[in-house]
Coordinates of C-alpha atoms and ligand atoms in Angstrom, one line a residue:
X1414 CA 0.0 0.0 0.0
X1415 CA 1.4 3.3 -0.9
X1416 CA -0.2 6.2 0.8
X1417 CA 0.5 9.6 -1.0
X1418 CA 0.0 7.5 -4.2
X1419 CA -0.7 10.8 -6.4
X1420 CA 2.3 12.5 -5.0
X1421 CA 5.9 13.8 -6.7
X1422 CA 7.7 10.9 -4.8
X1423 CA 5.7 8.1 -6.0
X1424 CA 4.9 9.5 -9.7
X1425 CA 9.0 10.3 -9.8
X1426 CA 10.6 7.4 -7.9
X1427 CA 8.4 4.6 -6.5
X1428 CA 6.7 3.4 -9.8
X1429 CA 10.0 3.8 -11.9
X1430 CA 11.4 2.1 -9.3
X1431 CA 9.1 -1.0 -9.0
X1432 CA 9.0 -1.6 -12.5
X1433 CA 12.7 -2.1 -12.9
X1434 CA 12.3 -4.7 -10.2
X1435 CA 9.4 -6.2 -12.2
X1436 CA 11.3 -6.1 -15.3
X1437 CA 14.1 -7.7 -14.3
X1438 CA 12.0 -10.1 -12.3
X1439 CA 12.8 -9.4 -9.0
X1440 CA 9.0 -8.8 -8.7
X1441 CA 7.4 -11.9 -8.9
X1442 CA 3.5 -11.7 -10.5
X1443 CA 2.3 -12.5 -7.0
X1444 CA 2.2 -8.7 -6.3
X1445 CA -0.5 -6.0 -5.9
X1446 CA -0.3 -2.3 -5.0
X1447 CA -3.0 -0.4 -3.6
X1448 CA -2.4 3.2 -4.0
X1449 CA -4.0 5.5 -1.1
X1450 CA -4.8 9.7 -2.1
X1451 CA -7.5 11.8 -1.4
X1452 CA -8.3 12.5 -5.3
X1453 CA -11.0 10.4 -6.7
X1454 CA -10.0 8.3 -9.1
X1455 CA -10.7 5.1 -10.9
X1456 CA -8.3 2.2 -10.8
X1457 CA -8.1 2.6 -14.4
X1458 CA -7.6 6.4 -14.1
X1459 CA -4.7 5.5 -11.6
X1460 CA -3.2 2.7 -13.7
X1461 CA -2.8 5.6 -16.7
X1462 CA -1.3 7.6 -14.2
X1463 CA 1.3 4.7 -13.4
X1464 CA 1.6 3.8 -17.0
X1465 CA 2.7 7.6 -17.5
X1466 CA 4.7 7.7 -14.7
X1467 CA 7.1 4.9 -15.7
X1468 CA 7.1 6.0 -19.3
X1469 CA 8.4 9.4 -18.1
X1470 CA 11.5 8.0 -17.3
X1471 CA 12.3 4.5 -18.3
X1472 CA 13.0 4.0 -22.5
X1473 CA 11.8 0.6 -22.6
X1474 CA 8.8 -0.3 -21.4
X1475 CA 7.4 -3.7 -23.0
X1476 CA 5.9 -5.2 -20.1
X1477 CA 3.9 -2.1 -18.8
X1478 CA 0.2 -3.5 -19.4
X1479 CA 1.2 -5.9 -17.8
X1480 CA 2.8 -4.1 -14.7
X1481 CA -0.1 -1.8 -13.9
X1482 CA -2.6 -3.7 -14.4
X1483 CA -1.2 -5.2 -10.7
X1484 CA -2.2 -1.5 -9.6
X1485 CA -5.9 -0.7 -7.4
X1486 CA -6.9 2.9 -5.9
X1487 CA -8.5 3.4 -2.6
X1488 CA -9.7 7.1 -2.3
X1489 CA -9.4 7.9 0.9
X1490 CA -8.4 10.7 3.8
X1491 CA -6.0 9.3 6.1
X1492 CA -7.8 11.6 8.9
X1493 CA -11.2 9.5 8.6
X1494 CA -11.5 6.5 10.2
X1495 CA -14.2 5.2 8.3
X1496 CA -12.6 4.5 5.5
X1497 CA -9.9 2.0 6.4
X1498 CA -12.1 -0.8 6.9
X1499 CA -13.2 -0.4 2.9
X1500 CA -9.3 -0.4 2.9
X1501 CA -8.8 -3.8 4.3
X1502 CA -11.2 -4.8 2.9
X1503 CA -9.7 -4.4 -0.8
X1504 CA -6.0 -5.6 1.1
X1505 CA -7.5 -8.8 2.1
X1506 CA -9.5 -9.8 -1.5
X1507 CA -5.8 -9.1 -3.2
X1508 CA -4.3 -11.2 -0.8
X1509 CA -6.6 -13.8 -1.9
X1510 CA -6.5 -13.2 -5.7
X1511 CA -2.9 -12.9 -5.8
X1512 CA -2.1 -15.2 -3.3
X1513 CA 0.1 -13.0 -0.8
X1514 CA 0.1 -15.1 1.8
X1515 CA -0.9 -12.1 4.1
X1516 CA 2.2 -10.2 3.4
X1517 CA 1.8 -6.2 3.6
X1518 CA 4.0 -3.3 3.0
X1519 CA 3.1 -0.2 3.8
X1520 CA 5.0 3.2 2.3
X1521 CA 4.1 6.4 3.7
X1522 CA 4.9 8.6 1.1
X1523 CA 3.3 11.8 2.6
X1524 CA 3.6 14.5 4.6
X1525 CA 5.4 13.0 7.8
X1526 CA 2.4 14.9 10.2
X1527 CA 0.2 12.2 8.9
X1528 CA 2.5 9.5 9.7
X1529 CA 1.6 9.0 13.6
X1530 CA -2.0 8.7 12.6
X1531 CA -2.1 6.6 9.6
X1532 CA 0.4 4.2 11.7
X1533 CA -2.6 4.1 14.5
X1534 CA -5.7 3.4 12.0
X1535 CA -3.4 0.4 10.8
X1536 CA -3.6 -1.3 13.8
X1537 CA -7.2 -0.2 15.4
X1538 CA -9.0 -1.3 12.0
X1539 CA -6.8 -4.2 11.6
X1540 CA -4.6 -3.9 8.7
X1541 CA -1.6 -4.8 10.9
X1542 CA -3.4 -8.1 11.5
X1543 CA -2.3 -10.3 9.0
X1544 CA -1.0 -13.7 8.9
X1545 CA 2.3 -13.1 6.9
X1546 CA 5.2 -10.1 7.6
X1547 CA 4.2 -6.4 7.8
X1548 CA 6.3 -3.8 7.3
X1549 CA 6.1 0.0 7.5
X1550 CA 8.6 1.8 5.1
X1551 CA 8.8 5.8 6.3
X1552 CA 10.0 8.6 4.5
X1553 CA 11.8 11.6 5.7
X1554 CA 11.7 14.0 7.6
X1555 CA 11.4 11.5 10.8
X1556 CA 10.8 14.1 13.2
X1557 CA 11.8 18.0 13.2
X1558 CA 14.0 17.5 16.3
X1559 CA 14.6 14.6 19.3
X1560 CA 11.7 15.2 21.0
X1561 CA 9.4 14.8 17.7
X1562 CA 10.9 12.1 16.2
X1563 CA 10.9 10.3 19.9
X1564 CA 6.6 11.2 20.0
X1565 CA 6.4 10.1 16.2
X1566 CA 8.3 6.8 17.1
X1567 CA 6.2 6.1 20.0
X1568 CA 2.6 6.2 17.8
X1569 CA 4.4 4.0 15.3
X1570 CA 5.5 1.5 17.5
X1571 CA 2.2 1.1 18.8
X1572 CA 1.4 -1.1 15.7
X1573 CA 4.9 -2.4 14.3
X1574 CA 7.9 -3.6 16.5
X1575 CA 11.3 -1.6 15.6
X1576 CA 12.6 -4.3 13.3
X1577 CA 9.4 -3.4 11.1
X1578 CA 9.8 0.0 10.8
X1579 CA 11.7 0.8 7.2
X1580 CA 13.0 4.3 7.7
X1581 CA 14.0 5.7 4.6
X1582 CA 17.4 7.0 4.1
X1583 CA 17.5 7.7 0.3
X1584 CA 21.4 8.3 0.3
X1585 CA 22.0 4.5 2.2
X1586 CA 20.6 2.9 -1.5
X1587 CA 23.2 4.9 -2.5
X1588 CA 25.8 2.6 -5.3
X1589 CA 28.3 4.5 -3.9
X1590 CA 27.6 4.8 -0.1
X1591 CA 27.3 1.6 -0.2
X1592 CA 30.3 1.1 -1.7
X1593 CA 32.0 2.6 0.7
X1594 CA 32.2 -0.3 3.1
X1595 CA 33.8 -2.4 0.6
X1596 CA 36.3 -0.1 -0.3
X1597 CA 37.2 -0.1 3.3
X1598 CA 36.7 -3.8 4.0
X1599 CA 37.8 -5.5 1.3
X1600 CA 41.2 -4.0 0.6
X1601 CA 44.6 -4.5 2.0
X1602 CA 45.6 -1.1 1.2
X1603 CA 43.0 1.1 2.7
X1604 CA 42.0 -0.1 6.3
X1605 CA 45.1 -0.8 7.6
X1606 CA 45.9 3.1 6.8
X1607 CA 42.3 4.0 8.1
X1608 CA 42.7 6.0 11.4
X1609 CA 44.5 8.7 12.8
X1610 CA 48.1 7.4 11.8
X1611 CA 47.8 8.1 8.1
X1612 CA 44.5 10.4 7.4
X1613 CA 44.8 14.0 8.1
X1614 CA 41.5 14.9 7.5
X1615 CA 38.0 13.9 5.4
X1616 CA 35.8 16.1 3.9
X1617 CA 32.0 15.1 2.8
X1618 CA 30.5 17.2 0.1
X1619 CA 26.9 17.4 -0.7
X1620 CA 26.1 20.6 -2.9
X1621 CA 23.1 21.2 -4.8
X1622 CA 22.7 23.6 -7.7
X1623 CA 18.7 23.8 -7.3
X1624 CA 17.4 26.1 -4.5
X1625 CA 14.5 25.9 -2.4
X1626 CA 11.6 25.5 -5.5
X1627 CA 8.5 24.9 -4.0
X1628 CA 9.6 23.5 -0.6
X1629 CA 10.0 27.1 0.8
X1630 CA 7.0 26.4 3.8
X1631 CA 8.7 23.0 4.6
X1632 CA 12.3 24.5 4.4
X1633 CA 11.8 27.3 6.3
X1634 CA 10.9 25.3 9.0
X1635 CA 13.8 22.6 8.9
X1636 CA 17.2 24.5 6.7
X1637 CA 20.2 22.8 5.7
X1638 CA 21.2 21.1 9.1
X1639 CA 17.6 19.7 9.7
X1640 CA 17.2 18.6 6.1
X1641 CA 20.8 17.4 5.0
X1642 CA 23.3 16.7 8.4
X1643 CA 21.1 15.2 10.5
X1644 CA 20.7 12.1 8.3
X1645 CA 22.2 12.0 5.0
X1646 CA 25.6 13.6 5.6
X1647 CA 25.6 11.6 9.5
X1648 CA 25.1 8.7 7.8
X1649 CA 28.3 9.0 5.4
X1650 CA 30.1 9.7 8.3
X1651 CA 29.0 7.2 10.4
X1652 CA 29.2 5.1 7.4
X1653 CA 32.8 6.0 6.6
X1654 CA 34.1 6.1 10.4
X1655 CA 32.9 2.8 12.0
X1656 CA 34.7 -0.3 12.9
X1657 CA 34.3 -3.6 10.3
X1658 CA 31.7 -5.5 11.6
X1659 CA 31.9 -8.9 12.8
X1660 CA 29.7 -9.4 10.2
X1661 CA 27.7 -7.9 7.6
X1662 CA 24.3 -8.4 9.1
X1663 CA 21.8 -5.6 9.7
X1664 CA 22.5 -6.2 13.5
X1665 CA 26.1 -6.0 13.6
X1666 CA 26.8 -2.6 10.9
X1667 CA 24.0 -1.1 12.5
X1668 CA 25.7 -1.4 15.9
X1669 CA 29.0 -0.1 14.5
X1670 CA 27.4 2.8 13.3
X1671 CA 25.9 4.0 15.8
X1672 CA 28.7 3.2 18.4
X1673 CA 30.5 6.3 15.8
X1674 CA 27.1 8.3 16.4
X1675 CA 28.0 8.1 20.4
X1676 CA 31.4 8.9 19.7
X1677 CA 30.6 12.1 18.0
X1678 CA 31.8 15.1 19.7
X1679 CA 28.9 17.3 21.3
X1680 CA 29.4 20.8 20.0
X1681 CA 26.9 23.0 22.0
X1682 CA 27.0 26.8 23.1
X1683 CA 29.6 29.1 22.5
X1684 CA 31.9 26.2 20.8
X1685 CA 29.1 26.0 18.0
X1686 CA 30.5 29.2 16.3
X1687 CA 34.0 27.7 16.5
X1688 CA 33.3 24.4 14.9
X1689 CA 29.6 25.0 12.5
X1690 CA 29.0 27.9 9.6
X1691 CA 26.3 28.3 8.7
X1692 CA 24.6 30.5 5.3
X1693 CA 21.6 31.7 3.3
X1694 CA 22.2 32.3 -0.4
X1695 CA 21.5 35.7 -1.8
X1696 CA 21.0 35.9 -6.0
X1697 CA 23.5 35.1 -8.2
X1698 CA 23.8 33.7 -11.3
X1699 CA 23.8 29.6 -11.3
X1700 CA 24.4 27.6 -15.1
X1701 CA 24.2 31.4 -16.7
X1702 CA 20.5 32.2 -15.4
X1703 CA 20.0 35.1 -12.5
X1704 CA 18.3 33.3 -10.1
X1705 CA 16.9 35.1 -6.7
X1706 CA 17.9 35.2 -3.2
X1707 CA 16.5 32.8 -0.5
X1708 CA 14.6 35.5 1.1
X1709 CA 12.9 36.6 -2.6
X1710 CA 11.9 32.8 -3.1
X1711 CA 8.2 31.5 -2.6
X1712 CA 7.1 31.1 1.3
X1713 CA 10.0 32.4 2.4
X1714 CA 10.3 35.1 5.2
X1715 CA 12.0 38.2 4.0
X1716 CA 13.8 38.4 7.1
X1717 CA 14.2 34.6 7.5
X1718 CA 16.7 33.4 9.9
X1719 CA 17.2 29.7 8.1
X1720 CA 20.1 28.5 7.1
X1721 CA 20.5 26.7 3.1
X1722 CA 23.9 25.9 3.7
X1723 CA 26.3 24.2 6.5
X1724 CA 29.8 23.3 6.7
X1725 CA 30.9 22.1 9.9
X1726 CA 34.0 20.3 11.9
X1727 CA 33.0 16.8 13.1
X1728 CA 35.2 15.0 15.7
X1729 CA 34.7 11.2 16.8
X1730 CA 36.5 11.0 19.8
X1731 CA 37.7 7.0 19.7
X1732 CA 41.0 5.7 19.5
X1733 CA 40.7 5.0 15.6
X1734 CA 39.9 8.9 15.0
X1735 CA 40.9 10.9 17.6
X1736 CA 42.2 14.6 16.1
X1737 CA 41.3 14.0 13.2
X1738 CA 38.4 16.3 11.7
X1739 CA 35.4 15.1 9.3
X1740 CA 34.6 18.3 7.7
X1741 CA 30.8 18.2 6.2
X1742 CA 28.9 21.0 4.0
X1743 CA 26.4 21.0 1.9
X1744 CA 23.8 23.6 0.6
X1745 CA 21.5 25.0 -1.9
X1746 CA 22.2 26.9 -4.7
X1747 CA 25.8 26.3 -5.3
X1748 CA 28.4 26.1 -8.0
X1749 CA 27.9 22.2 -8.6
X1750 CA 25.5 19.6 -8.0
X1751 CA 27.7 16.8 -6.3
X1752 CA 28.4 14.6 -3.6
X1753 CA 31.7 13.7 -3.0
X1754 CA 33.8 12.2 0.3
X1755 CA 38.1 13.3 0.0
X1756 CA 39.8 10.8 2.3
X1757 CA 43.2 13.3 2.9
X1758 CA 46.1 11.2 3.6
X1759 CA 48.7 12.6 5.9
X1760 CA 52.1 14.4 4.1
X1761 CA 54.8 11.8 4.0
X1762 CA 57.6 12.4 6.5
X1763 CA 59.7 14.3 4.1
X1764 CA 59.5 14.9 0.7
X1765 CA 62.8 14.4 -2.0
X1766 CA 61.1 16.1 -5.1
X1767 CA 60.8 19.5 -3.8
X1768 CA 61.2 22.0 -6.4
X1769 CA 60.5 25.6 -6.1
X1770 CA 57.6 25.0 -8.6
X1771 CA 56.0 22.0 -7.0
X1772 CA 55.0 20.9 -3.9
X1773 CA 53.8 17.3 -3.7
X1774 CA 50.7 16.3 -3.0
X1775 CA 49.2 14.8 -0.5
X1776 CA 47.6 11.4 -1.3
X1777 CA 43.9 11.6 -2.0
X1778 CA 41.1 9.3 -1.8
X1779 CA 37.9 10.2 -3.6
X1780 CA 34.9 8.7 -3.4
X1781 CA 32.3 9.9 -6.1
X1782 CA 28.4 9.4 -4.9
X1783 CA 26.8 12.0 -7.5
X1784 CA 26.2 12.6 -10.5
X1785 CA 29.1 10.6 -11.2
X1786 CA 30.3 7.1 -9.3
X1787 CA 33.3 6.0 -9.0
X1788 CA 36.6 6.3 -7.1
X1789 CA 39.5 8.6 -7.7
X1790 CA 43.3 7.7 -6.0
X1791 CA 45.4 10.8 -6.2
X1792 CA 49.2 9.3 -6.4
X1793 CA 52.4 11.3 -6.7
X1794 CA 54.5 10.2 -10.2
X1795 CA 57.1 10.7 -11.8
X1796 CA 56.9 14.1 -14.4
X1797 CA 58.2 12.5 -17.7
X1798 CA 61.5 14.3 -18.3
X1799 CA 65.0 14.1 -18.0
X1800 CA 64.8 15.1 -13.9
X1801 CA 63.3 13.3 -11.3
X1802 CA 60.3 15.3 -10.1
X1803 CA 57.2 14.2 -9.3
X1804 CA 53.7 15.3 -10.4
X1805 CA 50.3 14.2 -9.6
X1806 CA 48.7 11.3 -11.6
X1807 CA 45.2 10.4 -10.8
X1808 CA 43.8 6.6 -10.5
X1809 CA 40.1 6.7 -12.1
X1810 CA 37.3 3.9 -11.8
X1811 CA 34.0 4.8 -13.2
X1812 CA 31.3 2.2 -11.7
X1813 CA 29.2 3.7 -15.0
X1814 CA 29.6 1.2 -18.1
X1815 CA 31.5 -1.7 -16.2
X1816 CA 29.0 -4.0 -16.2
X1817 CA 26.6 -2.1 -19.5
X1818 CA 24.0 -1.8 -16.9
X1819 CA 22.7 1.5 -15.2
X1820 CA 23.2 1.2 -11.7
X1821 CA 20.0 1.0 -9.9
X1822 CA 17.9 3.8 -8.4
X1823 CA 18.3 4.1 -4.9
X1824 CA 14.7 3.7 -4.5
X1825 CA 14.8 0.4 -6.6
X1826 CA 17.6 -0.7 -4.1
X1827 CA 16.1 -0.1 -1.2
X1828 CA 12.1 -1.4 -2.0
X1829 CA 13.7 -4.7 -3.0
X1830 CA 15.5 -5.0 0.4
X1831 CA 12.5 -4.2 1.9
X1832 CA 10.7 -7.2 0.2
X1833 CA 13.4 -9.2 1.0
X1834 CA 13.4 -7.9 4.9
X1835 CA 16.9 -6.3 4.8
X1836 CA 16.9 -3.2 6.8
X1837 CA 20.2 -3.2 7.0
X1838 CA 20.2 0.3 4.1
X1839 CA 17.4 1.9 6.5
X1840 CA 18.0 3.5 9.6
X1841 CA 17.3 2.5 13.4
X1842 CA 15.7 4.4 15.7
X1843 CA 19.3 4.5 17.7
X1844 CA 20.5 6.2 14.6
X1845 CA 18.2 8.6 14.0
X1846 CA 18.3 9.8 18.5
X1847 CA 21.3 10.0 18.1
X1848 CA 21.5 12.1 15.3
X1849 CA 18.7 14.5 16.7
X1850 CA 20.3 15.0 19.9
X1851 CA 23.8 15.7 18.0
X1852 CA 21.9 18.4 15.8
X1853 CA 19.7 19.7 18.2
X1854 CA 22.5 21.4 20.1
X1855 CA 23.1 24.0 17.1
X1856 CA 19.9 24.5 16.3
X1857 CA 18.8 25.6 19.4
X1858 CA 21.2 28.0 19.3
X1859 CA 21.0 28.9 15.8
X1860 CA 16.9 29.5 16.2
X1861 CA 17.2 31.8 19.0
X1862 CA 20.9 34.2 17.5
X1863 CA 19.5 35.4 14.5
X1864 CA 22.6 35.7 11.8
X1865 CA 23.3 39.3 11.2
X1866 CA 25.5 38.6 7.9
X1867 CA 22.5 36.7 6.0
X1868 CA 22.6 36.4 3.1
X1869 CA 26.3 35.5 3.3
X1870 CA 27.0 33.6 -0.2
X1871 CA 25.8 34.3 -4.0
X1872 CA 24.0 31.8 -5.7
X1873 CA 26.5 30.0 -7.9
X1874 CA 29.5 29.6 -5.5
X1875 CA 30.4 27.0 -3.2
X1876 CA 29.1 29.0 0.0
X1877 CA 30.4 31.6 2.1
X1878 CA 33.9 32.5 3.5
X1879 CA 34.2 31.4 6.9
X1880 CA 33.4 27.8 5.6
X1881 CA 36.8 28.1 4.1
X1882 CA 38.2 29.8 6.9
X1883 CA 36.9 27.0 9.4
X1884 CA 39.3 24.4 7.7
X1885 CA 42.0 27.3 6.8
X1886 CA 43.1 27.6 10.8
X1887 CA 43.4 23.9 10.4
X1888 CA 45.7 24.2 8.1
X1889 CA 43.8 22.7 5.3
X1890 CA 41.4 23.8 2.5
X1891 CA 38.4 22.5 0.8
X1892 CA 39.2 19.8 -2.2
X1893 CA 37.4 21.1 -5.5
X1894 CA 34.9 18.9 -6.0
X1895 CA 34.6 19.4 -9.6
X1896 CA 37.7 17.1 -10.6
X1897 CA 36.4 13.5 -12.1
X1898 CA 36.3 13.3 -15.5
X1899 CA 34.1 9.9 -16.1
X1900 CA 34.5 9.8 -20.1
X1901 CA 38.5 10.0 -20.3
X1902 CA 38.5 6.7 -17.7
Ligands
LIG2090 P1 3.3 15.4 -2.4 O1 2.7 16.6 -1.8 O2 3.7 15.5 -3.8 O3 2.3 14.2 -2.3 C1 1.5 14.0 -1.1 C2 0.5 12.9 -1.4 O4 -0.2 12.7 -0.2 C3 -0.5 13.1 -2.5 O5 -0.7 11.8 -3.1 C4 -1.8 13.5 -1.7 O6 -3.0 13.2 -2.4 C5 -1.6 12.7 -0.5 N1 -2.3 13.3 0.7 C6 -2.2 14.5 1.3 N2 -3.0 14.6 2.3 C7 -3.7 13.5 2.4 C8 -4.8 13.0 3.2 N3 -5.2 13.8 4.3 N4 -5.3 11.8 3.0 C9 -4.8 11.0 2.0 N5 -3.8 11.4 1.1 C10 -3.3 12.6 1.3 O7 4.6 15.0 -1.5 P2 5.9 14.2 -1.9 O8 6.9 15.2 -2.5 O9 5.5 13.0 -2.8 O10 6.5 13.7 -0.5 C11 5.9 12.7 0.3 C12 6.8 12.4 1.4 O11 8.1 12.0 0.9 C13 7.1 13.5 2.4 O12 7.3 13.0 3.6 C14 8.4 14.1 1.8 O13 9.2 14.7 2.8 C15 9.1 12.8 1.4 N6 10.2 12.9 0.4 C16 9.9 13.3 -0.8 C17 10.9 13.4 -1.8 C18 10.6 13.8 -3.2 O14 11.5 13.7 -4.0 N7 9.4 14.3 -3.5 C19 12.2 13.1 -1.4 C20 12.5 12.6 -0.1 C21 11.4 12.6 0.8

């Protein structure tokens, strides 16, 4: 059941998504989907609307008769109680045309205030009673700050038990994020070099180029740190920071993560201004269009106080990491879409190909999420050349055109773990506490000083100053992210 079935995240990702499983037959014909909206329409209405959906972005589309016709609409207001038993109802006669052994999946793909209370209608008109599994996939934003997400968590576990509950990460079906733990775990050459020894520092990128669109009412309420740090780019870092599991079950890299999560360095009060930037773009110019300011957008305060970019100084205090900084940003409106992780070796103890004209390099590890995948190893070689002096050569992998397939959508990824009961790309409820109680601390603060220097960047740049300066007294500086070149691999 997909409630929010007429929505931009079902029309865009979910029914793309669940035809490439279906395609490549990792959606067996025992399958219906009831799709829950307010609109009136007609299952034939809504299978049109699925049929257009997919067409809109997949080329080939031979089986797509096929495919929707597996599709039902239940008109319906989440709010009104009467209508779930019609509902269940039209769930249990599927379950007995299609034989699905009283399996159910619900995906909440609405506004998250609805959540709590389409989570209690499951239960009290007996949807959650069924005979097979039942599992609730949940969409971000999970809560606005700890003590929201802990209320919202409390309703939902009322009707499914914690290993249930599918939290959506989007980033976690990620080729690349995932790939991170096998680049760790799986090569000699990286993990033993993996801690505070031989990194100096790692920087997570994640810039967007779009602004705040239509979203101003939502964004307003939650900016960059609510929206971005507080999952996605805490995940990467939890992701990229843990110990290797004993092994790779849901159980164990779940508890490795978070153990990084309670690691993380508390930055509160006064401290937050030495460690966190944070910035509001003003208009610039972005791919050779003017576009306006944040506070000129759509449902946006003219005054407002929220922030569309952060950078900010991370520090897991363990033995693996201890002094060495994670630096995070990410923002709207900037130079580049892209998310990127630079793994900054440390400078070897001395360097023999000093020339006034060079310095070496440090040794670079990139990892490229998106647009493009793939992994980058900056080396020093030698310059071709009668001396001996060394100049930087770069290691490329592309994971585009290895295999001649597309890499799957995150979405596809992660509803096909779902069927399959792997949560293991989903987040706990540890996690996400965590997380919230990590982010709260600035925002609180952030909320109640309003920033004088808004807006402090131009559209079109990679954000404002003192996010250079915060790594400058370091004694580092912010990688360009804008340095992988997928077609010369
Ligand atoms: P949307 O506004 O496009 O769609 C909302 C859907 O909910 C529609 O189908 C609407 O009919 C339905 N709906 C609203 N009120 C209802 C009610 N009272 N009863 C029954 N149905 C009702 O929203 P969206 O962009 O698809 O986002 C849905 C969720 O996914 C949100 O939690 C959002 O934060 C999250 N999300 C969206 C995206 C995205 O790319 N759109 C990405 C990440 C997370």
């Amino acid at each position: 059941m997909i409630f929010g079935a007429t929505g931009d995240l079902a029309n865009r990702k979910l029914y793309p998504s669940l035809y490439k499983l279906f395609e490549k037959g990792n959606l067996s014909d025992k399958f219906a989907v009831i799709g829950v909206a307010r609109r009136p329409l007609t299952n034939e209405e809504f299978q049109e609307n699925i049929k257009k959906s997919v067409k809109s972005s997949i080329q080939k589309e031979d089986r797509i008769d096929e495919f929707a016709s597996h599709f039902y609409y239940h008109s319906h207001d989440v709010t009104d109680s009467n209508s779930y038993a019609v509902l269940n109802n039209l769930a249990n006669q599927l379950d007995s045309n299609y034989d699905l052994q009283g399996n159910r999946i619900f995906y909440l793909a609405m506004a998250p205030e609805f959540f709590g209370t389409i989570a209690l209608h499951l239960k009290e008109d007996g949807l959650t009673n069924v005979s097979g599994f039942k599992r609730l996939v949940i969409e971000k934003p999970f809560g606005h700050d700890l003590q929201s997400a802990q209320e919202l968590n409390d309703q939902i576990r009322t009707a499914f038990s914690e290993d249930e509950v599918y939290r959506i990460d989007h980033y976690l079906g990620k080729e690349m994020v995932q790939n991170i733990e096998v680049i760790r775990f799986a090569n000699a050459i990286f993990e033993p070099l993996w801690n505070n020894r031989y990194i100096s520092n790692i920087q997570v990128t994640s810039s967007e180029v779009l602004g705040v669109e239509e979203r101003g009412r939502y964004y307003e309420k939650s900016g960059a740190l609510r929206d971005m740090v507080q999952n996605h780019m805490l995940q990467m870092v939890a992701l990229l920071a843990m110990e290797p599991p004993i092994k790779l079950t849901t159980e164990e890299i779940r508890s490795e993560k978070v153990r990084v999560l309670r690691a993380l360095r508390p930055i509160e009060g006064e401290e937050i201004k030495e460690y966190f930037v944070r910035g509001q773009y003003d208009k610039g110019t972005v791919e050779g269009t003017q576009v306006l300011g944040y506070r000129e957008e759509q449902m946006v305060n003219p005054e407002s106080n929220t922030e569309t970019y952060v950078a900010g100084k991370l520090m897991i205090d363990n033995f693996r990491w201890a002094g060495v900084p994670i630096y995070i940003r990410t923002g709207k409106r900037m130079d580049a879409k892209s998310t990127k992780i630079v793994i900054q070796f440390k400078d070897i103890p001395m360097n023999l190909y000093y020339s006034p004209e060079e310095t070496l390099n440090p040794n670079l590890l990139v990892i490229h999420i998106q647009p493009e995948e793939g992994i980058t190893l900056h080396l020093n070689a030698k310059k071709a050349g009668q001396n001996i002096a060394a100049t930087p050569v770069k290691l490329n992998y592309a994971n585009r055109g290895i295999d001649g397939l597309n890499t799957p959508e995150a979405y596809e990824k992660l509803l096909f773990d779902c069927m399959r009961g792997d949560a293991t790309n989903f987040t706990h409820w540890d996690e996400v506490a965590l997380s919230w109680s990590f982010v709260d601390k600035i925002s609180d603060v952030w909320e109640n000083q309003k920033a004088e220097n808004y807006p402090n960047y131009n559209a079109g740049t990679m954000g404002p100053r003192e996010a250079d300066e915060l790594l400058e007294k370091d004694g580092f500086h912010w990688w360009p992210i804008s340095n992988f070149d997928v077609d010369k691999c």
